Every structure is written in C-alpha cells, then in structure tokens.
Amino acid sequence: MDIAQLKDVFQKHYGAPDAVYSSPGRINLIGEHTDYNGGFVLPGAIDKGITLAIKANGTDKIRVFSVDYNESSEFGMSEADKPAQPWAKYIFGVVREIEKRGGKIKGFDAAFYGDVPLGAGLSSSAALESAFVFALDDIYGLGIDKFELAKIGQATEHNYVGVKCGIMDQFASIFGKKGNLIRLDCRSLEHQYVPFNPAGYKLVLIDSCVKHELVNNPYNRRRESCEAAAAAIRKRHPEVEFLRDASFAMLEEVKSEICEEDYIRAEFVIGEVQRLLDACDALVKDDYVTVGQKMYETHAGLSKLYEVSCEELDFLNDCAKKYSVTGSRIMGGGFGGCTINLVEESKYASFISGAIADYKAKFSIEPKVYDVVISDGARKIE
Ligand code: ADP
Ligand code: MG
C-alpha cells in the first residue's frame, strides 16, 4: 500500500480526502527497565508507521476504514459510543481524550494502513494513536502542544485499551526526528536529542517470535526489588528518590540489609542508567563500537542480573556475537520479542542468513527480520 492507493481506498468509501498524515513506531536503543526507576530511555522514531487519509464529514459520526483489517467502524463521540472493533478503540480513545481536555472536534471520515509489525515491541499502537491525535489537532486547529499530544495517546492506552504504559512510545512517535534519538528523562520528562547517524551500519530487529507466559507477575517483583533497594539506600542517603540517583558504592553499603535478589536487580538498574549515559557520550562522538559494547552489556545484565531473558533471546544474542555484530540486546521488557542489533553493512547479509538458519535449526521457528531507519515523528504528508 502507498499513499496514492490509500487515497483511492478513501475515495471509494468517502469521496476525496482533505489531508494525509503519518506517525511512526519506535525502537529503544538502550535503557531498559529504567523508566520506573526514574531514569532515562533512548528511543527513536522509525521508518514504519501508520498513514491515514482524513476529511471532516460535517456530522457527529466518525467513520473509519482499516485497510489492513479490511474492516469499517462507525461510532459516535460520547463515552457510551465505544466501538466494537478492537483497533477502533484507539481512535475512539483519542477522540474522547481530546474532548476531555476541552478540544472541540466534529465527525470525520478516515482510512488508514500501517507497516509497523503488530505486537513485536515496535509500538504500532502508539503509531496509531499519534497519527490520529496529530491529524485531529491539525485539521481542527486545536493548537495542542506536542507533549500533550503524546499524553493523549498514553491516556488512550490507560483508559480505553487497558494498558498501563509509560509515555516513551507516544513521546517518540510525536517527537521523533530523523538522524536523532531522544534521551527522555522519565522523572522530569525533559528530553534532549542525541545524534544518531551510524554511517556504514544498519539497525535491524530479529523477532524471536516467542512470548513466554509470565507466572507470578515477574515485572511486579522486579519493581518491588527496585523499590526495596532504593528504600534501603534512602535511609543513609535521603536524596535518593529512585535507583536512578544511586551509585554502586551506595548499593554496597546496604548489601547486608537487602536480600540477594533485590541486590542483583538494583545492580542491573544502576549499571543500566550509567550505560545509557555512556552510550549517549559515545553517540556524540560517532563511536558506534562503544555504543555496541554497551548494548551487549545491557543484554548480559538483563539476562544474568535482571533475569528477564529467555533461551531464545540469549541464543539470538549469541548469534550476533558469532556473526561479528557490533551491538545486540533484548529490546523491551523481556521473556520474548525482539533483539535490536547494530550491524556493520558488510556483516549484515551473513548475520541475517546465519541467524535465521541457526535459530530455525535450534527452535524450529523462522525468526522475522525488521530493518529500521531512525526517522521523523508525526507529520502531515499532504
Ligand atoms: P504494539 O507493541 O505493536 O504496540 P499492541 O498490542 O499494543 O502492540 O497494539 C497492537 C494493536 O494496535 C493491534 O491489535 C490493533 O488493534 C492496533 N493496530 C496497530 N497497527 C494497526 C494497523 N495497521 N491497522 C489496524 N490496527 C492496528
Ligand atoms: Mg502497544
């Protein structure tokens, strides 16, 4: 599907569109499980997203056509009008969250398609929310600031989808900038662009295509460990609000006061906060070898200390080493999903064919491969 075809689809359903908008998915280069520890993340928007054609229709009804599901949805704008189609809830939620903030919008027609793989950890849902909130803000001249646009997408996930996510995905989709990653401080929500121009390298995700069932809510246990370690440190160092504020020396001081599990979890987080900052320093110097080393260190920490890896992801990480990939790590919460890999162009072909063959031989699953290029955030196309 391309924009001309999208406009044809729109034409068939609703007549000529007024405008076309697009908003991307995202990767996170480094900084995992740092968000709820008040630390930084380092996302970037990618060259895959949701593209929509739209036109106000002068009624109180919203009519939307999903090209990828080949399905229409029609719904009103009040709280009782929640649509039946799961994908339409993201659009309904955006409309509701705009209205809750006093934004005045009317009915519209829209058709959209996307090329962010669903549920692979690239945040197709944030791309969908951001595309609609950005388009509606623009066609109705609402003048909502960019940060609030991202918050509307996040609130949609919380209140209309039931996913209690942080703000990183929507933030990256709205604020993304070609040739830059975004260092987002999850405590202050301040952000800073960090150059990302890896000439001679590619970024590629390898999807393990597994999602392990989680028992006993391991994520909650990780959070509790982090809070317990931070609380122990805070007794001696009142300035430590989150583990983000702690050093390895502070952690050593409380070693005998916390359990072994809490200790190793905190060891990972304190290291991860520092690794992200080190990676940012290296990026400013175009030192991608160091960036890659940090990615491998993150993987090792996620696997051995934070214990959120799995056999498949560790195997893919070993594959990356075997084929001389510069950097590789689990992206996302863990227990399945993708690895993100920084690969020299000259090593790319052998890595991809080797990793696919090796993974298939070991697990009888063909992993999926997604090339990504860091690109602009939400925008009007025409
Ligand atoms: P992800 O990690 O990709 O964000 P989610 O489960 O949060 O995974 O969001 C995926 C959901 O978003 C899909 O089930 C669908 O409802 C919606 N969605 C994403 N992309 C599209 C698309 N191209 N067309 C229709 N709906 C989409
Ligand atoms: Mg999502």
GROMACS .gro file of C-alpha atoms and ligand atoms in nm:
model
  410
    1MET     CA    1   0.000   0.000   0.000
    2ASP     CA    2   0.119   0.351  -0.074
    3ILE     CA    3  -0.033   0.697  -0.036
    4ALA     CA    4  -0.191   0.701  -0.382
    5GLN     CA    5  -0.358   0.366  -0.313
    6LEU     CA    6  -0.473   0.487   0.029
    7LYS     CA    7  -0.636   0.789  -0.133
    8ASP     CA    8  -0.811   0.556  -0.380
    9VAL     CA    9  -0.944   0.348  -0.093
   10PHE     CA   10  -1.063   0.662   0.083
   11GLN     CA   11  -1.226   0.785  -0.237
   12LYS     CA   12  -1.423   0.462  -0.274
   13HIS     CA   13  -1.565   0.490   0.076
   14TYR     CA   14  -1.597   0.859   0.147
   15GLY     CA   15  -1.505   1.078  -0.153
   16ALA     CA   16  -1.185   1.285  -0.177
   17PRO     CA   17  -0.973   1.321   0.141
   18ASP     CA   18  -0.863   1.661   0.267
   19ALA     CA   19  -0.524   1.560   0.403
   20VAL     CA   20  -0.285   1.272   0.472
   21TYR     CA   21  -0.083   1.225   0.792
   22SER     CA   22   0.166   0.971   0.918
   23SER     CA   23   0.314   0.877   1.254
   24PRO     CA   24   0.580   0.614   1.329
   25GLY     CA   25   0.655   0.326   1.560
   26ARG     CA   26   0.979   0.333   1.762
   27ILE     CA   27   1.281   0.147   1.884
   28ASN     CA   28   1.466   0.200   2.213
   29LEU     CA   29   1.842   0.177   2.164
   30ILE     CA   30   1.934   0.131   2.529
   31GLY     CA   31   1.780   0.193   2.871
   32GLU     CA   32   1.558  -0.097   2.970
   33HIS     CA   33   1.360  -0.114   3.298
   34THR     CA   34   1.496   0.232   3.376
   35ASP     CA   35   1.164   0.417   3.331
   36TYR     CA   36   1.005   0.314   3.660
   37ASN     CA   37   1.336   0.378   3.834
   38GLY     CA   38   1.319   0.745   3.737
   39GLY     CA   39   1.598   0.701   3.481
   40PHE     CA   40   1.642   0.768   3.111
   41VAL     CA   41   1.531   0.588   2.796
   42LEU     CA   42   1.673   0.642   2.448
   43PRO     CA   43   1.402   0.583   2.187
   44GLY     CA   44   1.392   0.688   1.823
   45ALA     CA   45   1.109   0.701   1.570
   46ILE     CA   46   1.139   0.452   1.282
   47ASP     CA   47   1.059   0.444   0.912
   48LYS     CA   48   0.747   0.235   0.973
   49GLY     CA   49   0.420   0.379   1.089
   50ILE     CA   50   0.051   0.442   1.041
   51THR     CA   51  -0.059   0.657   0.748
   52LEU     CA   52  -0.411   0.798   0.731
   53ALA     CA   53  -0.628   0.997   0.493
   54ILE     CA   54  -0.892   1.211   0.659
   55LYS     CA   55  -1.175   1.456   0.600
   56ALA     CA   56  -1.427   1.626   0.830
   57ASN     CA   57  -1.775   1.499   0.738
   58GLY     CA   58  -1.995   1.764   0.898
   59THR     CA   59  -2.183   1.514   1.118
   60ASP     CA   60  -2.137   1.385   1.475
   61LYS     CA   61  -2.030   1.044   1.348
   62ILE     CA   62  -1.685   0.903   1.294
   63ARG     CA   63  -1.639   0.658   1.010
   64VAL     CA   64  -1.306   0.479   0.981
   65PHE     CA   65  -1.178   0.213   0.745
   66SER     CA   66  -0.881  -0.006   0.840
   67VAL     CA   67  -0.708  -0.116   0.520
   68ASP     CA   68  -0.508  -0.388   0.695
   69TYR     CA   69  -0.812  -0.548   0.858
   70ASN     CA   70  -1.034  -0.463   0.558
   71GLU     CA   71  -1.297  -0.354   0.805
   72SER     CA   72  -1.505  -0.042   0.874
   73SER     CA   73  -1.610   0.104   1.206
   74GLU     CA   74  -1.865   0.374   1.275
   75PHE     CA   75  -1.915   0.533   1.614
   76GLY     CA   76  -2.026   0.847   1.792
   77MET     CA   77  -1.818   1.078   2.004
   78SER     CA   78  -1.968   1.034   2.350
   79GLU     CA   79  -1.849   0.798   2.622
   80ALA     CA   80  -2.126   0.545   2.553
   81ASP     CA   81  -2.027   0.505   2.188
   82LYS     CA   82  -1.724   0.278   2.234
   83PRO     CA   83  -1.680   0.082   1.909
   84ALA     CA   84  -1.680  -0.298   1.892
   85GLN     CA   85  -1.367  -0.336   1.678
   86PRO     CA   86  -1.053  -0.358   1.895
   87TRP     CA   87  -0.848  -0.142   1.656
   88ALA     CA   88  -1.114   0.134   1.657
   89LYS     CA   89  -1.085   0.174   2.035
   90TYR     CA   90  -0.753   0.351   1.987
   91ILE     CA   91  -0.920   0.611   1.765
   92PHE     CA   92  -1.226   0.644   1.988
   93GLY     CA   93  -0.995   0.687   2.289
   94VAL     CA   94  -0.803   0.965   2.118
   95VAL     CA   95  -1.130   1.145   2.035
   96ARG     CA   96  -1.252   1.110   2.396
   97GLU     CA   97  -0.923   1.226   2.546
   98ILE     CA   98  -0.921   1.533   2.319
   99GLU     CA   99  -1.277   1.615   2.424
  100LYS     CA  100  -1.192   1.567   2.794
  101ARG     CA  101  -0.928   1.836   2.750
  102GLY     CA  102  -1.181   2.076   2.600
  103GLY     CA  103  -1.079   2.022   2.235
  104LYS     CA  104  -1.373   2.082   2.004
  105ILE     CA  105  -1.391   1.833   1.720
  106LYS     CA  106  -1.669   1.707   1.494
  107GLY     CA  107  -1.729   1.394   1.294
  108PHE     CA  108  -1.478   1.280   1.034
  109ASP     CA  109  -1.403   1.005   0.785
  110ALA     CA  110  -1.066   0.835   0.778
  111ALA     CA  111  -0.891   0.542   0.613
  112PHE     CA  112  -0.554   0.414   0.733
  113TYR     CA  113  -0.290   0.146   0.687
  114GLY     CA  114   0.030   0.060   0.868
  115ASP     CA  115   0.357  -0.125   0.833
  116VAL     CA  116   0.464  -0.149   1.197
  117PRO     CA  117   0.450  -0.519   1.285
  118LEU     CA  118   0.179  -0.567   1.549
  119GLY     CA  119   0.282  -0.670   1.897
  120ALA     CA  120   0.653  -0.704   1.808
  121GLY     CA  121   0.761  -0.433   2.051
  122LEU     CA  122   0.778  -0.152   1.792
  123SER     CA  123   0.464   0.013   1.927
  124SER     CA  124   0.217   0.000   1.642
  125SER     CA  125  -0.047   0.117   1.891
  126ALA     CA  126   0.140   0.441   1.969
  127ALA     CA  127   0.180   0.498   1.594
  128LEU     CA  128  -0.197   0.463   1.553
  129GLU     CA  129  -0.284   0.696   1.843
  130SER     CA  130  -0.024   0.953   1.743
  131ALA     CA  131  -0.133   0.959   1.378
  132PHE     CA  132  -0.492   1.033   1.480
  133VAL     CA  133  -0.422   1.281   1.757
  134PHE     CA  134  -0.177   1.470   1.536
  135ALA     CA  135  -0.424   1.477   1.243
  136LEU     CA  136  -0.722   1.586   1.453
  137ASP     CA  137  -0.523   1.858   1.625
  138ASP     CA  138  -0.421   1.989   1.284
  139ILE     CA  139  -0.750   1.971   1.091
  140TYR     CA  140  -0.947   2.128   1.377
  141GLY     CA  141  -0.674   2.383   1.460
  142LEU     CA  142  -0.674   2.286   1.828
  143GLY     CA  143  -0.320   2.403   1.898
  144ILE     CA  144  -0.247   2.126   2.149
  145ASP     CA  145   0.123   2.125   2.239
  146LYS     CA  146   0.330   1.824   2.137
  147PHE     CA  147   0.378   1.694   2.489
  148GLU     CA  148   0.002   1.693   2.544
  149LEU     CA  149  -0.046   1.510   2.212
  150ALA     CA  150   0.177   1.233   2.346
  151LYS     CA  151  -0.013   1.230   2.677
  152ILE     CA  152  -0.343   1.191   2.492
  153GLY     CA  153  -0.206   0.875   2.327
  154GLN     CA  154  -0.085   0.743   2.662
  155ALA     CA  155  -0.421   0.821   2.827
  156THR     CA  156  -0.594   0.635   2.544
  157GLU     CA  157  -0.393   0.323   2.631
  158HIS     CA  158  -0.473   0.365   3.002
  159ASN     CA  159  -0.841   0.447   2.975
  160TYR     CA  160  -0.967   0.283   2.654
  161VAL     CA  161  -0.732  -0.011   2.594
  162GLY     CA  162  -0.638  -0.109   2.949
  163VAL     CA  163  -0.260  -0.092   2.903
  164LYS     CA  164  -0.087   0.098   3.183
  165CYS     CA  165   0.211   0.211   2.977
  166GLY     CA  166   0.463   0.488   3.033
  167ILE     CA  167   0.497   0.779   2.791
  168MET     CA  168   0.803   0.667   2.592
  169ASP     CA  169   0.623   0.518   2.290
  170GLN     CA  170   0.390   0.810   2.225
  171PHE     CA  171   0.666   1.056   2.303
  172ALA     CA  172   0.895   0.902   2.042
  173SER     CA  173   0.617   0.881   1.784
  174ILE     CA  174   0.533   1.251   1.824
  175PHE     CA  175   0.880   1.398   1.890
  176GLY     CA  176   1.086   1.169   1.664
  177LYS     CA  177   1.346   1.336   1.445
  178LYS     CA  178   1.544   1.191   1.156
  179GLY     CA  179   1.909   1.131   1.249
  180ASN     CA  180   1.836   1.163   1.622
  181LEU     CA  181   1.745   0.954   1.920
  182ILE     CA  182   1.561   1.111   2.212
  183ARG     CA  183   1.710   1.097   2.559
  184LEU     CA  184   1.398   1.113   2.772
  185ASP     CA  185   1.426   1.167   3.145
  186CYS     CA  186   1.142   0.957   3.287
  187ARG     CA  187   1.135   1.158   3.611
  188SER     CA  188   1.130   1.516   3.483
  189LEU     CA  189   1.001   1.422   3.135
  190GLU     CA  190   1.260   1.656   2.988
  191HIS     CA  191   1.411   1.543   2.663
  192GLN     CA  192   1.719   1.603   2.460
  193TYR     CA  193   1.802   1.494   2.105
  194VAL     CA  194   2.114   1.281   2.065
  195PRO     CA  195   2.262   1.245   1.715
  196PHE     CA  196   2.231   0.904   1.557
  197ASN     CA  197   2.395   0.881   1.216
  198PRO     CA  198   2.555   0.539   1.203
  199ALA     CA  199   2.716   0.565   0.860
  200GLY     CA  200   2.818   0.217   0.748
  201TYR     CA  201   2.588   0.043   0.998
  202LYS     CA  202   2.233  -0.087   0.992
  203LEU     CA  203   1.984  -0.127   1.273
  204VAL     CA  204   1.791  -0.450   1.249
  205LEU     CA  205   1.549  -0.628   1.477
  206ILE     CA  206   1.530  -1.003   1.493
  207ASP     CA  207   1.195  -1.122   1.623
  208SER     CA  208   1.226  -1.441   1.825
  209CYS     CA  209   0.852  -1.495   1.761
  210VAL     CA  210   0.811  -1.626   2.114
  211LYS     CA  211   0.628  -1.476   2.409
  212HIS     CA  212   0.669  -1.675   2.725
  213GLU     CA  213   0.373  -1.696   2.959
  214LEU     CA  214   0.454  -1.498   3.269
  215VAL     CA  215   0.378  -1.658   3.602
  216ASN     CA  216   0.371  -1.478   3.939
  217ASN     CA  217   0.394  -1.138   3.772
  218PRO     CA  218   0.774  -1.112   3.740
  219TYR     CA  219   0.755  -0.744   3.640
  220ASN     CA  220   0.588  -0.651   3.968
  221ARG     CA  221   0.853  -0.843   4.156
  222ARG     CA  222   1.127  -0.654   3.971
  223ARG     CA  223   0.966  -0.325   4.063
  224GLU     CA  224   0.933  -0.429   4.426
  225SER     CA  225   1.300  -0.523   4.435
  226CYS     CA  226   1.398  -0.186   4.292
  227GLU     CA  227   1.182  -0.004   4.545
  228ALA     CA  228   1.319  -0.210   4.833
  229ALA     CA  229   1.680  -0.140   4.732
  230ALA     CA  230   1.609   0.231   4.682
  231ALA     CA  231   1.436   0.250   5.021
  232ALA     CA  232   1.733   0.088   5.196
  233ILE     CA  233   1.974   0.330   5.030
  234ARG     CA  234   1.747   0.627   5.107
  235LYS     CA  235   1.785   0.564   5.481
  236ARG     CA  236   2.151   0.667   5.452
  237HIS     CA  237   2.117   0.897   5.152
  238PRO     CA  238   1.787   1.085   5.171
  239GLU     CA  239   1.848   1.241   4.830
  240VAL     CA  240   1.796   0.904   4.660
  241GLU     CA  241   1.440   0.911   4.536
  242PHE     CA  242   1.481   0.635   4.280
  243LEU     CA  243   1.761   0.390   4.195
  244ARG     CA  244   1.848   0.636   3.920
  245ASP     CA  245   2.002   0.852   4.192
  246ALA     CA  246   2.207   0.571   4.350
  247SER     CA  247   2.567   0.465   4.287
  248PHE     CA  248   2.728   0.119   4.312
  249ALA     CA  249   2.905   0.240   4.629
  250MET     CA  250   2.570   0.322   4.791
  251LEU     CA  251   2.436  -0.019   4.694
  252GLU     CA  252   2.741  -0.187   4.854
  253GLU     CA  253   2.668  -0.006   5.181
  254VAL     CA  254   2.328  -0.172   5.211
  255LYS     CA  255   2.427  -0.513   5.078
  256SER     CA  256   2.375  -0.688   5.412
  257GLU     CA  257   2.039  -0.515   5.465
  258ILE     CA  258   1.865  -0.632   5.149
  259CYS     CA  259   1.815  -0.977   5.003
  260GLU     CA  260   2.037  -1.115   4.728
  261GLU     CA  261   1.757  -1.087   4.472
  262ASP     CA  262   1.696  -0.717   4.541
  263TYR     CA  263   2.071  -0.658   4.528
  264ILE     CA  264   2.125  -0.804   4.182
  265ARG     CA  265   1.816  -0.631   4.040
  266ALA     CA  266   1.944  -0.296   4.170
  267GLU     CA  267   2.291  -0.375   4.039
  268PHE     CA  268   2.142  -0.406   3.691
  269VAL     CA  269   1.943  -0.082   3.712
  270ILE     CA  270   2.230   0.129   3.845
  271GLY     CA  271   2.453  -0.010   3.570
  272GLU     CA  272   2.186   0.047   3.305
  273VAL     CA  273   2.138   0.414   3.394
  274GLN     CA  274   2.513   0.465   3.357
  275ARG     CA  275   2.534   0.262   3.035
  276LEU     CA  276   2.272   0.480   2.871
  277LEU     CA  277   2.464   0.795   2.961
  278ASP     CA  278   2.788   0.636   2.835
  279ALA     CA  279   2.614   0.538   2.511
  280CYS     CA  280   2.495   0.899   2.466
  281ASP     CA  281   2.853   1.025   2.511
  282ALA     CA  282   2.971   0.773   2.254
  283LEU     CA  283   2.695   0.872   2.009
  284VAL     CA  284   2.801   1.236   2.022
  285LYS     CA  285   3.148   1.115   1.917
  286ASP     CA  286   3.011   0.880   1.646
  287ASP     CA  287   3.177   0.598   1.840
  288TYR     CA  288   2.945   0.313   1.744
  289VAL     CA  289   3.185   0.044   1.866
  290THR     CA  290   3.136   0.169   2.222
  291VAL     CA  291   2.760   0.200   2.168
  292GLY     CA  292   2.759  -0.162   2.056
  293GLN     CA  293   2.958  -0.274   2.361
  294LYS     CA  294   2.704  -0.103   2.586
  295MET     CA  295   2.422  -0.286   2.409
  296TYR     CA  296   2.593  -0.622   2.476
  297GLU     CA  297   2.648  -0.525   2.839
  298THR     CA  298   2.279  -0.440   2.869
  299HIS     CA  299   2.186  -0.778   2.730
  300ALA     CA  300   2.415  -0.956   2.975
  301GLY     CA  301   2.264  -0.757   3.262
  302LEU     CA  302   1.907  -0.825   3.153
  303SER     CA  303   1.991  -1.193   3.124
  304LYS     CA  304   2.210  -1.259   3.431
  305LEU     CA  305   2.113  -0.991   3.685
  306TYR     CA  306   1.763  -0.880   3.598
  307GLU     CA  307   1.672  -1.229   3.472
  308VAL     CA  308   1.418  -1.125   3.211
  309SER     CA  309   1.574  -1.304   2.914
  310CYS     CA  310   1.492  -1.650   2.782
  311GLU     CA  311   1.670  -1.924   2.590
  312GLU     CA  312   1.560  -1.786   2.251
  313LEU     CA  313   1.677  -1.429   2.318
  314ASP     CA  314   2.008  -1.543   2.463
  315PHE     CA  315   2.054  -1.760   2.154
  316LEU     CA  316   1.992  -1.462   1.924
  317ASN     CA  317   2.239  -1.257   2.126
  318ASP     CA  318   2.500  -1.533   2.089
  319CYS     CA  319   2.425  -1.541   1.715
  320ALA     CA  320   2.501  -1.170   1.697
  321LYS     CA  321   2.841  -1.233   1.858
  322LYS     CA  322   2.907  -1.528   1.628
  323TYR     CA  323   2.848  -1.313   1.317
  324SER     CA  324   3.054  -1.018   1.448
  325VAL     CA  325   2.758  -0.784   1.505
  326THR     CA  326   2.869  -0.459   1.673
  327GLY     CA  327   2.591  -0.447   1.935
  328SER     CA  328   2.291  -0.660   2.027
  329ARG     CA  329   2.043  -0.681   2.311
  330ILE     CA  330   1.688  -0.765   2.408
  331MET     CA  331   1.456  -0.476   2.330
  332GLY     CA  332   1.155  -0.431   2.557
  333GLY     CA  333   1.052  -0.593   2.882
  334GLY     CA  334   1.196  -0.936   2.804
  335PHE     CA  335   1.076  -1.301   2.808
  336GLY     CA  336   1.034  -1.286   2.429
  337GLY     CA  337   1.004  -1.036   2.147
  338CYS     CA  338   1.294  -0.892   1.951
  339THR     CA  339   1.664  -0.829   1.981
  340ILE     CA  340   1.787  -0.498   1.844
  341ASN     CA  341   2.115  -0.521   1.654
  342LEU     CA  342   2.365  -0.262   1.534
  343VAL     CA  343   2.543  -0.428   1.241
  344GLU     CA  344   2.815  -0.316   1.003
  345GLU     CA  345   2.678  -0.316   0.649
  346SER     CA  346   2.949  -0.557   0.536
  347LYS     CA  347   2.842  -0.811   0.803
  348TYR     CA  348   2.469  -0.768   0.753
  349ALA     CA  349   2.397  -1.035   0.491
  350SER     CA  350   2.593  -1.311   0.665
  351PHE     CA  351   2.439  -1.220   1.002
  352ILE     CA  352   2.082  -1.228   0.876
  353SER     CA  353   2.112  -1.552   0.680
  354GLY     CA  354   2.319  -1.712   0.957
  355ALA     CA  355   2.088  -1.607   1.239
  356ILE     CA  356   1.777  -1.723   1.054
  357ALA     CA  357   1.931  -2.062   0.972
  358ASP     CA  358   2.078  -2.117   1.320
  359TYR     CA  359   1.760  -2.012   1.502
  360LYS     CA  360   1.544  -2.227   1.278
  361ALA     CA  361   1.770  -2.527   1.328
  362LYS     CA  362   1.758  -2.484   1.706
  363PHE     CA  363   1.395  -2.386   1.771
  364SER     CA  364   1.211  -2.485   1.450
  365ILE     CA  365   1.079  -2.129   1.426
  366GLU     CA  366   1.164  -1.887   1.147
  367PRO     CA  367   1.253  -1.556   1.312
  368LYS     CA  368   1.128  -1.237   1.147
  369VAL     CA  369   1.364  -0.958   1.046
  370TYR     CA  370   1.280  -0.587   1.053
  371ASP     CA  371   1.523  -0.327   0.921
  372VAL     CA  372   1.470   0.014   1.077
  373VAL     CA  373   1.599   0.362   0.999
  374ILE     CA  374   1.563   0.643   1.253
  375SER     CA  375   1.314   0.886   1.103
  376ASP     CA  376   1.082   1.179   1.169
  377GLY     CA  377   0.787   1.171   1.406
  378ALA     CA  378   0.421   1.257   1.341
  379ARG     CA  379   0.376   1.478   1.035
  380LYS     CA  380   0.143   1.597   0.763
  381ILE     CA  381   0.226   1.429   0.433
  382GLU     CA  382  -0.008   1.629   0.209
  383ADP     P1  383   0.241  -0.299   1.979
  383ADP     O1  384   0.353  -0.349   2.065
  383ADP     O2  385   0.271  -0.317   1.835
  383ADP     O3  386   0.200  -0.159   2.015
  383ADP     P2  387  -0.020  -0.354   2.082
  383ADP     O4  388  -0.086  -0.480   2.119
  383ADP     O5  389  -0.001  -0.251   2.186
  383ADP     O6  390   0.117  -0.394   2.012
  383ADP     O7  391  -0.101  -0.283   1.965
  383ADP     C1  392  -0.145  -0.358   1.854
  383ADP     C2  393  -0.288  -0.320   1.821
  383ADP     O8  394  -0.292  -0.187   1.763
  383ADP     C3  395  -0.349  -0.410   1.716
  383ADP     O9  396  -0.406  -0.525   1.776
  383ADP     C4  397  -0.456  -0.318   1.655
  383ADP    O10  398  -0.571  -0.312   1.737
  383ADP     C5  399  -0.387  -0.182   1.659
  383ADP     N1  400  -0.315  -0.160   1.532
  383ADP     C6  401  -0.180  -0.147   1.516
  383ADP     N2  402  -0.147  -0.132   1.386
  383ADP     C7  403  -0.262  -0.139   1.316
  383ADP     C8  404  -0.297  -0.133   1.178
  383ADP     N3  405  -0.202  -0.122   1.083
  383ADP     N4  406  -0.427  -0.142   1.144
  383ADP     C9  407  -0.522  -0.156   1.239
  383ADP     N5  408  -0.497  -0.163   1.369
  383ADP    C10  409  -0.369  -0.155   1.410
  384MG      MG  410   0.139  -0.102   2.209
   0.00000   0.00000   0.00000
